[in-house]
Amino acid sequence: MTGLDLTSVQGDLHRWWVPWSLEYLDACESTQDVARAALRRGAGHGLAVVANWQRAGRGRHGRSWTAPPGLALLLSVILVPPPGWLGMLPLLAGVAVADGIEASCGLRCDLKWPNDVLVDDRKVAGILAERPPGPAVVLGVGVNVNLGPGDLPQETPATSLLLLTGKAVVREGLLGSILNSLDAWYGKALEGGAAVVLAAWRARASMLGRPVEVTGETVIRRGTAEGIDEEGGLILRYDDGRREVLLAGDIRLIRTAGRERA
Ligand code: BTN
C-alpha cells in the first residue's frame, strides 16, 4: 500500500487564516481520536491529522466509516472558531470540501443535508463534526478517492473520484485543495459572517425546495425541504403548512413524476 507524502502539500498551503500543521500516520484507529488526543496534549487551531488507513473510522450517528488502505482521504482538523460558529462550522466544512473536490477534480458537487458531499446523487465524501470539551471543534472528512466498486459501502449509494473521473486521483493534491478551501471559507466567514456560508451551502443543495423524506431515530417525516437555518437545522414544511426545524436525520428525495433524481 502506498502512503501519502505530505512534503509537497506543506508547500502548497496558503495558510491565510488557518496556520495548518500536518501530522501523518500510516494507520490509526480513527484520525478523530488522534486529533482529540493531540488537543488534550495542547494542540490547537490548524492541526490536520491525515491517515492512510483507519482501523475504526467513524461516521455520523455512531456508524462506522471504512475504506481499504491507501484509497481514501482520511482527515481530521482542529479548528477553534469564534463564539457563535458552532452550528455554522459543519456547513462551512461541507461547502469547503465540495469546492476543494471541484477545484482538484473538476466535478460538480452537491450538498445533502446535514453534510454529505454528492456527485451525480452518490456520496463521495462525508463530514463528522465533534465537540470535545472546550472551544475547539474536530472536523473529520472522509473522501472516497480511488475506491473501486467493490470497495464502496453498500448501504448508501456511494461513488468515488476514481469512478467519476475514470482516473486515479492524487490524494496529496486533493488534500491541499481541501485545506486551502477550508482556509479560504474560514476567512470568508470571518469577513462576511454566517450568511455567506449559508448562501453558498444553499446554492449547492439541490434538494432544497423539493419533497423529501427524513428518517429520524424513531419517526419518518415527509414534507418539503424548505431551507436550512443558521444552526444547520433543516426547515421542513408539511403539507398542512406547519414548519419544523430538524437537527438530525437521514434525508431522501421523494420521487415525483417527471423528477427522477434519487
Ligand atoms: C459521515 O458521513 O457519516 C461522516 C464520515 C466521516 C469520516 C471521516 S474519515 C476521517 C475522520 N476520522 C473518522 O473516524 N471519521 C472521519
Short mmCIF file of C-alpha atoms and ligand atoms in Angstrom, two decimals, residues 30-32 54 57-60 65 74-76 116 123 126-128 140-142, ligand 1:
data_model
loop_
_atom_site.label_atom_id
_atom_site.label_comp_id
_atom_site.label_asym_id
_atom_site.label_seq_id
_atom_site.Cartn_x
_atom_site.Cartn_y
_atom_site.Cartn_z
CA SER A 30 -9.55 6.97 13.83
CA THR A 31 -8.00 10.31 12.88
CA GLN A 32 -10.70 11.87 15.08
CA GLN A 54 -8.18 3.72 9.76
CA GLY A 57 -13.10 5.11 11.33
CA ARG A 58 -16.42 6.52 12.43
CA GLY A 59 -19.26 8.33 10.74
CA ARG A 60 -22.30 10.17 11.98
CA TRP A 65 -16.58 4.60 8.10
CA LEU A 74 -8.96 10.46 5.80
CA LEU A 75 -8.54 13.77 7.55
CA SER A 76 -9.35 15.38 10.89
CA ASP A 116 -22.83 14.71 2.66
CA LYS A 123 -21.99 10.09 -1.80
CA GLY A 126 -18.74 12.62 4.47
CA ILE A 127 -18.10 15.09 7.27
CA LEU A 128 -18.24 14.48 11.01
CA GLY A 140 -13.46 14.77 10.24
CA VAL A 141 -13.51 14.46 6.46
CA GLY A 142 -13.56 11.18 4.58
C1 BTN B 1 -20.39 10.54 7.69
O1 BTN B 1 -20.71 10.78 6.53
O2 BTN B 1 -21.04 9.79 8.42
C2 BTN B 1 -19.14 11.18 8.22
C3 BTN B 1 -17.92 10.38 7.88
C4 BTN B 1 -16.62 10.98 8.37
C5 BTN B 1 -15.45 10.06 8.13
C6 BTN B 1 -14.14 10.69 8.46
S1 BTN B 1 -12.77 9.76 7.87
C7 BTN B 1 -11.67 10.79 8.74
C8 BTN B 1 -12.32 11.07 10.08
N1 BTN B 1 -11.99 10.02 11.03
C9 BTN B 1 -13.06 9.30 11.36
O3 BTN B 1 -13.05 8.34 12.15
N2 BTN B 1 -14.15 9.79 10.76
C10 BTN B 1 -13.84 10.93 9.92
#
